[in-house]
Structures are given as structure tokens and as C-alpha cells.
């Protein structure tokens, strides 16, 4: 999918929503330029019980820009599918998985039974997540790499829920 089509689909996704805490995400879409050197590669994990299981890869470059890519998003995810997705990311250079802090048992399972380098994220606070995203967007240091349709939807949902007073913790 080319960038123009992706931006048009993203604009349609955000159309009619008052995204006050995040600016329009369309300006933050980009492809990774050839030759980009990344200094760190990590992944964020949200375990799905009622919502889908999601894995997002974050690559930091020499200018501290975060290149964010949706790597896995699945409802009713089986353990073998999850482990396979994590193994592929480890093989490609991801060195740590930061997980939803409420999944303590799953984090322990990842480390011991699956040998996947997992750690508890510092916080699951909506305000902290929103601040990091808003700050990076303001500094043009957050780039969402297509195709990441579920990531775009989740980020816009984060802003939408906050503006309506919902707590997502």
C-alpha cells in the first residue's frame, strides 16, 4: 500500500473525531529510509483477554526518533502463535519485550518457559502513555511505519477516550 492511500485511509479513520490530545497522525507516517541505523530495538506487548493481543516494535535511531511498527495483532491468540511472533522479532534483532504490567504471570511464563526476554513496563497509566506520545509527536520524533492500521486506530482511540473522560487502565 503506498503512502497516499494509507494517509487517505488513516484520515478516514480519524474523520469526525475531536483528537485534542494528539495531533492528526497523518503527518507522522513514514517509511524507513534505506541505510537508517537503529541504536535500539524493543517491543511493547499487550496481552489480550477481552481485547486482541498486540505486539508493537519500536526502533530508535541515532537522532532518538521512534519508528513504530505494528508487528502482531490478533483476537483469541493461541500461545504458540504468540511465541512464534516473539521468536521472529527476537531473530530480527528485538532484544527486550516490555509488557503490560497487569500480566505478571504471562511475563514470568515468557521468561522461563519460552526464553523470551520480557520485562514489566513501568506503568500502564493513560496519562503517562498520552504524554509520551504527545511529546514525541510535537518533536517530530514519532514515526508510524505503515502498514499499521490497528496501531493508528488504538492511538486515535487513546486520545478519543481521554477527551471523553474515560480511563483505560
N, CA and C atoms as an extended XYZ file, in Angstrom:
507
Properties=species:S:1:pos:R:3:atomname:S:1:resname:S:1:resid:I:1 pbc="F F F"
N         0.848       -1.171        0.000 N   UNK     1
C         0.000        0.000        0.000 CA  UNK     1
C         0.895        1.237        0.000 C   UNK     1
N         0.657        2.166       -0.914 N   UNK     2
C         1.507        3.348       -0.944 CA  UNK     2
C         1.071        4.375        0.102 C   UNK     2
N         1.929        5.348        0.331 N   UNK     3
C         1.735        6.329        1.403 CA  UNK     3
C         0.449        7.146        1.236 C   UNK     3
N         0.123        7.572        0.003 N   UNK     4
C        -1.074        8.384       -0.213 CA  UNK     4
C        -2.346        7.620        0.145 C   UNK     4
N        -2.405        6.365       -0.274 N   UNK     5
C        -3.579        5.544        0.050 CA  UNK     5
C        -3.664        5.343        1.557 C   UNK     5
N        -2.525        5.073        2.186 N   UNK     6
C        -2.509        4.855        3.628 CA  UNK     6
C        -2.951        6.118        4.375 C   UNK     6
N        -2.477        7.285        3.951 N   UNK     7
C        -2.874        8.529        4.599 CA  UNK     7
C        -4.364        8.797        4.414 C   UNK     7
N        -4.885        8.485        3.230 N   UNK     8
C        -6.314        8.689        2.982 CA  UNK     8
C        -7.146        7.767        3.882 C   UNK     8
N        -6.728        6.503        4.022 N   UNK     9
C        -7.433        5.572        4.898 CA  UNK     9
C        -7.342        6.023        6.355 C   UNK     9
N        -6.178        6.521        6.750 N   UNK    10
C        -5.991        6.998        8.116 CA  UNK    10
C        -6.845        8.233        8.360 C   UNK    10
N        -6.882        9.150        7.396 N   UNK    11
C        -7.710       10.350        7.539 CA  UNK    11
C        -9.177        9.964        7.682 C   UNK    11
N        -9.616        8.951        6.930 N   UNK    12
C       -10.992        8.488        7.032 CA  UNK    12
C       -11.252        7.919        8.431 C   UNK    12
N       -10.271        7.228        8.990 N   UNK    13
C       -10.393        6.641       10.327 CA  UNK    13
C       -10.557        7.731       11.386 C   UNK    13
N        -9.841        8.865       11.206 N   UNK    14
C        -9.872        9.934       12.199 CA  UNK    14
C       -10.958       10.974       11.933 C   UNK    14
N       -11.586       10.919       10.754 N   UNK    15
C       -12.560       11.941       10.349 CA  UNK    15
C       -13.728       12.007       11.344 C   UNK    15
N       -14.032       13.216       11.749 N   UNK    16
C       -15.161       13.414       12.645 CA  UNK    16
C       -14.822       13.254       14.115 C   UNK    16
N       -13.608       12.885       14.418 N   UNK    17
C       -13.214       12.736       15.817 CA  UNK    17
C       -12.473       13.983       16.265 C   UNK    17
N       -12.738       14.405       17.463 N   UNK    18
C       -12.021       15.550       18.014 CA  UNK    18
C       -10.794       15.027       18.734 C   UNK    18
N        -9.697       14.958       18.040 N   UNK    19
C        -8.456       14.446       18.614 CA  UNK    19
C        -7.701       15.647       19.173 C   UNK    19
N        -7.967       15.952       20.446 N   UNK    20
C        -7.368       17.133       21.042 CA  UNK    20
C        -5.983       16.853       21.617 C   UNK    20
N        -5.777       15.667       22.182 N   UNK    21
C        -4.518       15.394       22.859 CA  UNK    21
C        -3.439       14.898       21.911 C   UNK    21
N        -3.803       14.458       20.730 N   UNK    22
C        -2.833       14.035       19.714 CA  UNK    22
C        -3.144       14.809       18.445 C   UNK    22
N        -2.111       15.315       17.783 N   UNK    23
C        -2.394       15.975       16.514 CA  UNK    23
C        -2.707       14.907       15.475 C   UNK    23
N        -3.188       15.300       14.351 N   UNK    24
C        -3.510       14.326       13.304 CA  UNK    24
C        -2.295       13.455       13.024 C   UNK    24
N        -2.511       12.175       13.002 N   UNK    25
C        -1.398       11.241       12.849 CA  UNK    25
C        -0.868       11.169       11.422 C   UNK    25
N        -1.559       11.728       10.476 N   UNK    26
C        -1.142       11.649        9.081 CA  UNK    26
C         0.243       12.195        8.814 C   UNK    26
N         0.658       13.229        9.534 N   UNK    27
C         1.976       13.819        9.316 CA  UNK    27
C         3.095       12.961        9.876 C   UNK    27
N         2.762       11.969       10.684 N   UNK    28
C         3.785       11.152       11.330 CA  UNK    28
C         3.953        9.795       10.673 C   UNK    28
N         3.423        9.639        9.480 N   UNK    29
C         3.574        8.373        8.778 CA  UNK    29
C         4.811        8.438        7.907 C   UNK    29
N         5.548        7.359        7.868 N   UNK    30
C         6.724        7.369        7.025 CA  UNK    30
C         7.296        5.986        6.833 C   UNK    30
N         8.078        5.840        5.808 N   UNK    31
C         8.779        4.585        5.594 CA  UNK    31
C        10.215        4.766        6.066 C   UNK    31
N        10.828        3.679        6.453 N   UNK    32
C        12.190        3.731        6.957 CA  UNK    32
C        13.140        3.940        5.784 C   UNK    32
N        13.903        5.055        5.806 N   UNK    33
C        14.845        5.296        4.717 CA  UNK    33
C        15.943        4.231        4.691 C   UNK    33
N        16.361        3.891        3.494 N   UNK    34
C        17.423        2.909        3.342 CA  UNK    34
C        18.686        3.418        4.031 C   UNK    34
N        19.369        2.541        4.750 N   UNK    35
C        20.602        2.908        5.422 CA  UNK    35
C        20.416        3.462        6.826 C   UNK    35
N        19.168        3.550        7.307 N   UNK    36
C        18.933        4.051        8.656 CA  UNK    36
C        19.550        3.084        9.661 C   UNK    36
N        20.308        3.629       10.601 N   UNK    37
C        20.943        2.808       11.637 CA  UNK    37
C        20.153        2.972       12.921 C   UNK    37
N        19.737        1.851       13.467 N   UNK    38
C        18.969        1.876       14.706 CA  UNK    38
C        19.869        1.524       15.881 C   UNK    38
N        19.728        2.297       16.948 N   UNK    39
C        20.553        2.079       18.135 CA  UNK    39
C        19.897        1.142       19.130 C   UNK    39
N        18.577        1.002       19.045 N   UNK    40
C        17.856        0.146       19.986 CA  UNK    40
C        16.588       -0.369       19.332 C   UNK    40
N        16.281       -1.650       19.583 N   UNK    41
C        15.045       -2.252       19.071 CA  UNK    41
C        14.364       -2.977       20.213 C   UNK    41
N        13.161       -2.523       20.548 N   UNK    42
C        12.385       -3.124       21.626 CA  UNK    42
C        10.967       -3.376       21.123 C   UNK    42
N        10.187       -4.060       21.929 N   UNK    43
C         8.793       -4.304       21.564 CA  UNK    43
C         7.910       -4.089       22.786 C   UNK    43
N         6.706       -3.638       22.521 N   UNK    44
C         5.693       -3.494       23.569 CA  UNK    44
C         4.638       -4.559       23.365 C   UNK    44
N         4.200       -5.165       24.471 N   UNK    45
C         3.226       -6.255       24.398 CA  UNK    45
C         2.005       -5.922       25.246 C   UNK    45
N         0.834       -6.108       24.661 N   UNK    46
C        -0.424       -6.006       25.395 CA  UNK    46
C        -1.109       -7.351       25.245 C   UNK    46
N        -1.243       -8.050       26.370 N   UNK    47
C        -1.862       -9.377       26.353 CA  UNK    47
C        -3.369       -9.220       26.221 C   UNK    47
N        -3.946       -9.975       25.333 N   UNK    48
C        -5.379       -9.866       25.112 CA  UNK    48
C        -6.157      -10.940       25.849 C   UNK    48
N        -7.099      -10.510       26.643 N   UNK    49
C        -8.060      -11.456       27.198 CA  UNK    49
C        -9.407      -11.115       26.571 C   UNK    49
N        -9.831       -9.864       26.739 N   UNK    50
C       -11.045       -9.398       26.068 CA  UNK    50
C       -10.707       -8.665       24.777 C   UNK    50
N        -9.584       -7.978       24.769 N   UNK    51
C        -9.142       -7.270       23.562 CA  UNK    51
C        -8.066       -8.105       22.872 C   UNK    51
N        -7.678       -7.734       21.660 N   UNK    52
C        -6.663       -8.524       20.952 CA  UNK    52
C        -5.287       -8.456       21.618 C   UNK    52
N        -4.502       -9.495       21.418 N   UNK    53
C        -3.094       -9.476       21.819 CA  UNK    53
C        -2.362       -8.661       20.764 C   UNK    53
N        -1.497       -7.751       21.218 N   UNK    54
C        -0.796       -6.875       20.294 CA  UNK    54
C         0.687       -6.796       20.631 C   UNK    54
N         1.507       -6.754       19.587 N   UNK    55
C         2.945       -6.516       19.738 CA  UNK    55
C         3.303       -5.380       18.788 C   UNK    55
N         3.956       -4.362       19.347 N   UNK    56
C         4.392       -3.207       18.582 CA  UNK    56
C         5.903       -3.107       18.725 C   UNK    56
N         6.601       -3.014       17.598 N   UNK    57
C         8.054       -2.860       17.631 CA  UNK    57
C         8.398       -1.376       17.572 C   UNK    57
N         9.385       -0.978       18.389 N   UNK    58
C         9.886        0.394       18.390 CA  UNK    58
C        11.373        0.343       18.108 C   UNK    58
N        11.784        1.061       17.067 N   UNK    59
C        13.206        1.164       16.728 CA  UNK    59
C        13.627        2.608       16.967 C   UNK    59
N        14.676        2.802       17.745 N   UNK    60
C        15.212        4.137       17.987 CA  UNK    60
C        16.427        4.343       17.112 C   UNK    60
N        16.458        5.491       16.418 N   UNK    61
C        17.608        5.776       15.570 CA  UNK    61
C        18.593        6.699       16.288 C   UNK    61
N        19.651        7.066       15.607 N   UNK    62
C        20.706        7.887       16.204 CA  UNK    62
C        20.209        9.277       16.606 C   UNK    62
N        19.090        9.734       16.049 N   UNK    63
C        18.527       11.044       16.382 CA  UNK    63
C        17.414       10.932       17.425 C   UNK    63
N        17.288        9.758       18.054 N   UNK    64
C        16.285        9.458       19.080 CA  UNK    64
C        14.849        9.517       18.543 C   UNK    64
N        14.687        9.295       17.245 N   UNK    65
C        13.349        9.175       16.683 CA  UNK    65
C        12.864        7.748       16.891 C   UNK    65
N        11.600        7.618       17.239 N   UNK    66
C        10.998        6.299       17.446 CA  UNK    66
C        10.217        5.903       16.200 C   UNK    66
N        10.660        4.837       15.545 N   UNK    67
C         9.987        4.281       14.379 CA  UNK    67
C         9.117        3.133       14.896 C   UNK    67
N         7.808        3.300       14.851 N   UNK    68
C         6.876        2.354       15.474 CA  UNK    68
C         6.180        1.537       14.390 C   UNK    68
N         6.195        0.214       14.588 N   UNK    69
C         5.604       -0.693       13.610 CA  UNK    69
C         4.714       -1.711       14.309 C   UNK    69
N         3.534       -1.879       13.808 N   UNK    70
C         2.647       -2.919       14.309 CA  UNK    70
C         3.184       -4.255       13.800 C   UNK    70
N         3.463       -5.189       14.702 N   UNK    71
C         4.028       -6.477       14.302 CA  UNK    71
C         3.079       -7.655       14.482 C   UNK    71
N         2.142       -7.537       15.416 N   UNK    72
C         1.229       -8.651       15.666 CA  UNK    72
C        -0.025       -8.085       16.310 C   UNK    72
N        -1.189       -8.533       15.839 N   UNK    73
C        -2.464       -8.072       16.381 CA  UNK    73
C        -3.475       -9.170       16.106 C   UNK    73
N        -3.936       -9.845       17.152 N   UNK    74
C        -4.825      -10.979       16.919 CA  UNK    74
C        -5.770      -11.195       18.096 C   UNK    74
N        -7.020      -11.368       17.774 N   UNK    75
C        -8.024      -11.744       18.783 CA  UNK    75
C        -7.915      -13.242       19.046 C   UNK    75
N        -8.213      -13.619       20.280 N   UNK    76
C        -8.181      -15.033       20.680 CA  UNK    76
C        -6.886      -15.703       20.238 C   UNK    76
N        -5.790      -15.084       20.587 N   UNK    77
C        -4.466      -15.556       20.186 CA  UNK    77
C        -4.050      -16.785       20.990 C   UNK    77
N        -3.601      -17.816       20.297 N   UNK    78
C        -3.088      -19.021       20.958 CA  UNK    78
C        -1.642      -18.775       21.394 C   UNK    78
N        -1.196      -19.500       22.409 N   UNK    79
C         0.169      -19.341       22.918 CA  UNK    79
C         1.218      -19.595       21.849 C   UNK    79
N         1.018      -20.631       21.027 N   UNK    80
C         2.028      -20.948       20.005 CA  UNK    80
C         2.145      -19.833       18.964 C   UNK    80
N         1.035      -19.172       18.624 N   UNK    81
C         1.076      -18.053       17.684 CA  UNK    81
C         1.844      -16.872       18.284 C   UNK    81
N         1.591      -16.613       19.550 N   UNK    82
C         2.267      -15.515       20.248 CA  UNK    82
C         3.769      -15.779       20.344 C   UNK    82
N         4.146      -16.986       20.753 N   UNK    83
C         5.566      -17.344       20.889 CA  UNK    83
C         6.260      -17.273       19.535 C   UNK    83
N         5.603      -17.718       18.486 N   UNK    84
C         6.178      -17.665       17.146 CA  UNK    84
C         6.437      -16.219       16.715 C   UNK    84
N         5.476      -15.329       16.979 N   UNK    85
C         5.647      -13.914       16.627 CA  UNK    85
C         6.807      -13.297       17.410 C   UNK    85
N         6.916      -13.619       18.692 N   UNK    86
C         8.020      -13.103       19.514 CA  UNK    86
C         9.357      -13.652       19.028 C   UNK    86
N         9.398      -14.926       18.692 N   UNK    87
C        10.644      -15.545       18.218 CA  UNK    87
C        11.124      -14.882       16.926 C   UNK    87
N        10.204      -14.569       16.027 N   UNK    88
C        10.573      -13.882       14.786 CA  UNK    88
C        11.181      -12.515       15.076 C   UNK    88
N        10.599      -11.813       16.045 N   UNK    89
C        11.120      -10.490       16.390 CA  UNK    89
C        12.493      -10.582       17.059 C   UNK    89
N        12.684      -11.571       17.919 N   UNK    90
C        13.998      -11.771       18.543 CA  UNK    90
C        15.030      -12.077       17.463 C   UNK    90
N        14.680      -12.933       16.519 N   UNK    91
C        15.596      -13.282       15.426 CA  UNK    91
C        15.939      -12.069       14.561 C   UNK    91
N        15.018      -11.105       14.476 N   UNK    92
C        15.268       -9.910       13.658 CA  UNK    92
C        15.995       -8.799       14.415 C   UNK    92
N        16.244       -9.005       15.728 N   UNK    93
C        17.038       -8.024       16.468 CA  UNK    93
C        16.374       -7.360       17.652 C   UNK    93
N        15.122       -7.664       17.938 N   UNK    94
C        14.469       -7.098       19.127 CA  UNK    94
C        15.093       -7.760       20.353 C   UNK    94
N        15.561       -6.947       21.297 N   UNK    95
C        16.264       -7.521       22.441 CA  UNK    95
C        15.461       -7.525       23.739 C   UNK    95
N        14.301       -6.857       23.792 N   UNK    96
C        13.507       -6.848       25.015 CA  UNK    96
C        12.054       -6.579       24.684 C   UNK    96
N        11.159       -7.254       25.398 N   UNK    97
C         9.720       -7.067       25.260 CA  UNK    97
C         9.209       -6.447       26.557 C   UNK    97
N         8.670       -5.236       26.460 N   UNK    98
C         8.088       -4.574       27.621 CA  UNK    98
C         6.588       -4.837       27.595 C   UNK    98
N         6.098       -5.435       28.682 N   UNK    99
C         4.737       -5.968       28.697 CA  UNK    99
C         3.826       -5.216       29.658 C   UNK    99
N         2.538       -5.334       29.374 N   UNK   100
C         1.504       -4.785       30.231 CA  UNK   100
C         1.763       -5.263       31.660 C   UNK   100
N         1.916       -4.343       32.625 N   UNK   101
C         2.246       -4.737       33.993 CA  UNK   101
C         1.219       -5.646       34.660 C   UNK   101
N        -0.005       -5.640       34.187 N   UNK   102
C        -1.028       -6.495       34.802 CA  UNK   102
C        -0.845       -7.973       34.437 C   UNK   102
N         0.027       -8.278       33.477 N   UNK   103
C         0.245       -9.662       33.055 CA  UNK   103
C         1.463      -10.306       33.698 C   UNK   103
N         1.588      -10.218       35.017 N   UNK   104
C         2.766      -10.741       35.722 CA  UNK   104
C         3.019      -12.217       35.431 C   UNK   104
N         1.973      -13.023       35.460 N   UNK   105
C         2.120      -14.465       35.201 CA  UNK   105
C         2.583      -14.718       33.764 C   UNK   105
N         2.040      -13.961       32.814 N   UNK   106
C         2.435      -14.121       31.409 CA  UNK   106
C         3.890      -13.703       31.195 C   UNK   106
N         4.329      -12.657       31.884 N   UNK   107
C         5.716      -12.205       31.774 CA  UNK   107
C         6.662      -13.280       32.304 C   UNK   107
N         6.316      -13.847       33.442 N   UNK   108
C         7.133      -14.926       34.009 CA  UNK   108
C         7.163      -16.124       33.060 C   UNK   108
N         6.031      -16.454       32.468 N   UNK   109
C         5.944      -17.556       31.503 CA  UNK   109
C         6.827      -17.286       30.283 C   UNK   109
N         6.810      -16.047       29.782 N   UNK   110
C         7.641      -15.696       28.630 CA  UNK   110
C         9.122      -15.903       28.948 C   UNK   110
N         9.558      -15.460       30.130 N   UNK   111
C        10.970      -15.553       30.516 CA  UNK   111
C        11.427      -16.978       30.777 C   UNK   111
N        10.614      -17.755       31.489 N   UNK   112
C        11.049      -19.092       31.896 CA  UNK   112
C        10.741      -20.168       30.855 C   UNK   112
N         9.495      -20.335       30.505 N   UNK   113
C         9.099      -21.419       29.606 CA  UNK   113
C         9.463      -21.150       28.144 C   UNK   113
N         9.425      -19.887       27.736 N   UNK   114
C         9.611      -19.565       26.318 CA  UNK   114
C        10.971      -18.956       26.001 C   UNK   114
N        11.727      -18.584       27.013 N   UNK   115
C        13.037      -17.950       26.816 CA  UNK   115
C        12.944      -16.675       25.969 C   UNK   115
N        11.883      -15.915       26.209 N   UNK   116
C        11.688      -14.629       25.537 CA  UNK   116
C        12.038      -13.542       26.543 C   UNK   116
N        12.958      -12.634       26.213 N   UNK   117
C        13.377      -11.602       27.168 CA  UNK   117
C        12.270      -10.573       27.416 C   UNK   117
N        11.516      -10.785       28.480 N   UNK   118
C        10.371       -9.926       28.781 CA  UNK   118
C        10.562       -9.215       30.113 C   UNK   118
N        10.016       -8.018       30.190 N   UNK   119
C        10.060       -7.230       31.415 CA  UNK   119
C         8.732       -6.499       31.578 C   UNK   119
N         8.426       -6.170       32.796 N   UNK   120
C         7.211       -5.426       33.126 CA  UNK   120
C         7.419       -3.958       32.733 C   UNK   120
N         6.464       -3.383       32.027 N   UNK   121
C         6.525       -1.954       31.718 CA  UNK   121
C         6.395       -1.172       33.020 C   UNK   121
N         6.999       -0.001       33.075 N   UNK   122
C         6.983        0.788       34.317 CA  UNK   122
C         5.584        1.169       34.749 C   UNK   122
N         4.719        1.461       33.796 N   UNK   123
C         3.392        1.949       34.137 CA  UNK   123
C         2.404        1.600       33.036 C   UNK   123
N         1.152        1.545       33.415 N   UNK   124
C         0.078        1.346       32.450 CA  UNK   124
C        -0.863        2.553       32.482 C   UNK   124
N        -0.371        3.654       33.010 N   UNK   125
C        -1.169        4.857       33.190 CA  UNK   125
C        -1.501        5.513       31.846 C   UNK   125
N        -2.763        5.831       31.654 N   UNK   126
C        -3.214        6.507       30.442 CA  UNK   126
C        -2.517        7.852       30.281 C   UNK   126
N        -2.405        8.597       31.367 N   UNK   127
C        -1.793        9.921       31.296 CA  UNK   127
C        -0.330        9.836       30.862 C   UNK   127
N         0.411        8.868       31.374 N   UNK   128
C         1.821        8.722       31.005 CA  UNK   128
C         1.968        8.305       29.543 C   UNK   128
N         1.122        7.388       29.107 N   UNK   129
C         1.172        6.971       27.695 CA  UNK   129
C         0.867        8.142       26.776 C   UNK   129
N        -0.167        8.897       27.126 N   UNK   130
C        -0.560       10.034       26.310 CA  UNK   130
C         0.557       11.084       26.272 C   UNK   130
N         1.204       11.332       27.405 N   UNK   131
C         2.273       12.334       27.464 CA  UNK   131
C         3.446       11.948       26.561 C   UNK   131
N         3.834       10.676       26.607 N   UNK   132
C         4.947       10.217       25.761 CA  UNK   132
C         4.596       10.390       24.287 C   UNK   132
N         3.416        9.981       23.910 N   UNK   133
C         3.002       10.072       22.506 CA  UNK   133
C         2.901       11.529       22.074 C   UNK   133
N         2.253       12.356       22.890 N   UNK   134
C         2.081       13.763       22.538 CA  UNK   134
C         3.431       14.473       22.416 C   UNK   134
N         4.350       14.203       23.351 N   UNK   135
C         5.673       14.828       23.320 CA  UNK   135
C         6.438       14.427       22.073 C   UNK   135
N         6.430       13.136       21.758 N   UNK   136
C         7.144       12.668       20.564 CA  UNK   136
C         6.527       13.237       19.294 C   UNK   136
N         5.209       13.331       19.227 N   UNK   137
C         4.562       13.911       18.048 CA  UNK   137
C         4.927       15.389       17.908 C   UNK   137
N         4.940       16.115       19.020 N   UNK   138
C         5.273       17.544       18.988 CA  UNK   138
C         6.708       17.769       18.523 C   UNK   138
N         7.602       16.838       18.855 N   UNK   139
C         9.013       16.963       18.480 CA  UNK   139
C         9.338       16.261       17.162 C   UNK   139
N         8.316       15.797       16.464 N   UNK   140
C         8.510       15.036       15.227 CA  UNK   140
C         9.468       13.875       15.419 C   UNK   140
N         9.356       13.214       16.570 N   UNK   141
C        10.243       12.080       16.836 CA  UNK   141
C         9.464       10.777       16.987 C   UNK   141
N         8.235       10.742       16.488 N   UNK   142
C         7.441        9.518       16.448 CA  UNK   142
C         7.007        9.318       15.003 C   UNK   142
N         7.461        8.214       14.422 N   UNK   143
C         7.107        7.907       13.042 CA  UNK   143
C         6.411        6.555       13.036 C   UNK   143
N         5.210        6.515       12.525 N   UNK   144
C         4.459        5.268       12.438 CA  UNK   144
C         4.695        4.700       11.051 C   UNK   144
N         5.220        3.486       11.014 N   UNK   145
C         5.581        2.870        9.739 CA  UNK   145
C         4.425        1.999        9.258 C   UNK   145
N         3.874        2.311        8.069 N   UNK   146
C         2.793        1.506        7.515 CA  UNK   146
C         3.277        0.128        7.097 C   UNK   146
N         2.425       -0.851        7.006 N   UNK   147
C         1.019       -0.782        7.377 CA  UNK   147
C         0.846       -1.055        8.867 C   UNK   147
N         0.158       -0.199        9.558 N   UNK   148
C        -0.112       -0.350       10.995 CA  UNK   148
C        -1.537        0.112       11.304 C   UNK   148
N        -2.542       -0.455       10.642 N   UNK   149
C        -3.909        0.052       10.791 CA  UNK   149
C        -4.453       -0.051       12.209 C   UNK   149
N        -4.148       -1.125       12.907 N   UNK   150
C        -4.669       -1.278       14.267 CA  UNK   150
C        -3.966       -0.335       15.237 C   UNK   150
N        -2.688       -0.089       15.011 N   UNK   151
C        -1.940        0.857       15.836 CA  UNK   151
C        -2.524        2.259       15.708 C   UNK   151
N        -2.806        2.694       14.480 N   UNK   152
C        -3.420        4.009       14.244 CA  UNK   152
C        -4.754        4.086       14.970 C   UNK   152
N        -5.541        3.053       14.855 N   UNK   153
C        -6.856        3.035       15.492 CA  UNK   153
C        -6.718        3.101       17.012 C   UNK   153
N        -5.778        2.350       17.578 N   UNK   154
C        -5.576        2.363       19.026 CA  UNK   154
C        -5.080        3.725       19.512 C   UNK   154
N        -4.163        4.354       18.776 N   UNK   155
C        -3.656        5.667       19.178 CA  UNK   155
C        -4.752        6.724       19.116 C   UNK   155
N        -5.548        6.694       18.069 N   UNK   156
C        -6.637        7.662       17.989 CA  UNK   156
C        -7.680        7.369       19.063 C   UNK   156
N        -7.887        6.094       19.377 N   UNK   157
C        -8.810        5.715       20.450 CA  UNK   157
C        -8.321        6.173       21.812 C   UNK   157
N        -7.020        6.159       22.011 N   UNK   158
C        -6.426        6.629       23.261 CA  UNK   158
C        -6.752        8.099       23.471 C   UNK   158
N        -6.579        8.906       22.450 N   UNK   159
C        -6.881       10.334       22.535 CA  UNK   159
C        -8.381       10.555       22.707 C   UNK   159
N        -9.173        9.794       21.962 N   UNK   160
C       -10.620        9.940       21.995 CA  UNK   160
C       -11.169        9.599       23.378 C   UNK   160
N       -10.702        8.512       23.957 N   UNK   161
C       -11.180        8.095       25.278 CA  UNK   161
C       -10.798        9.125       26.334 C   UNK   161
N        -9.591        9.656       26.248 N   UNK   162
C        -9.146       10.634       27.239 CA  UNK   162
C        -9.980       11.911       27.151 C   UNK   162
N       -10.282       12.352       25.938 N   UNK   163
C       -11.059       13.583       25.787 CA  UNK   163
C       -12.502       13.400       26.280 C   UNK   163
N       -12.950       12.157       26.376 N   UNK   164
C       -14.303       11.877       26.864 CA  UNK   164
C       -14.283       11.508       28.351 C   UNK   164
N       -13.098       11.541       28.977 N   UNK   165
C       -13.007       11.291       30.410 CA  UNK   165
C       -12.921        9.829       30.796 C   UNK   165
N       -12.714        8.933       29.838 N   UNK   166
C       -12.606        7.512       30.151 CA  UNK   166
C       -11.208        7.180       30.613 C   UNK   166
N       -11.101        6.251       31.538 N   UNK   167
C        -9.808        5.768       31.990 CA  UNK   167
C        -9.592        4.394       31.388 C   UNK   167
N        -8.464        4.200       30.727 N   UNK   168
C        -8.209        2.945       30.026 CA  UNK   168
C        -7.310        1.993       30.785 C   UNK   168
N        -7.003        2.282       32.056 N   UNK   169
C        -6.077        1.410       32.792 CA  UNK   169
C        -6.716        0.077       33.082 C   UNK   169
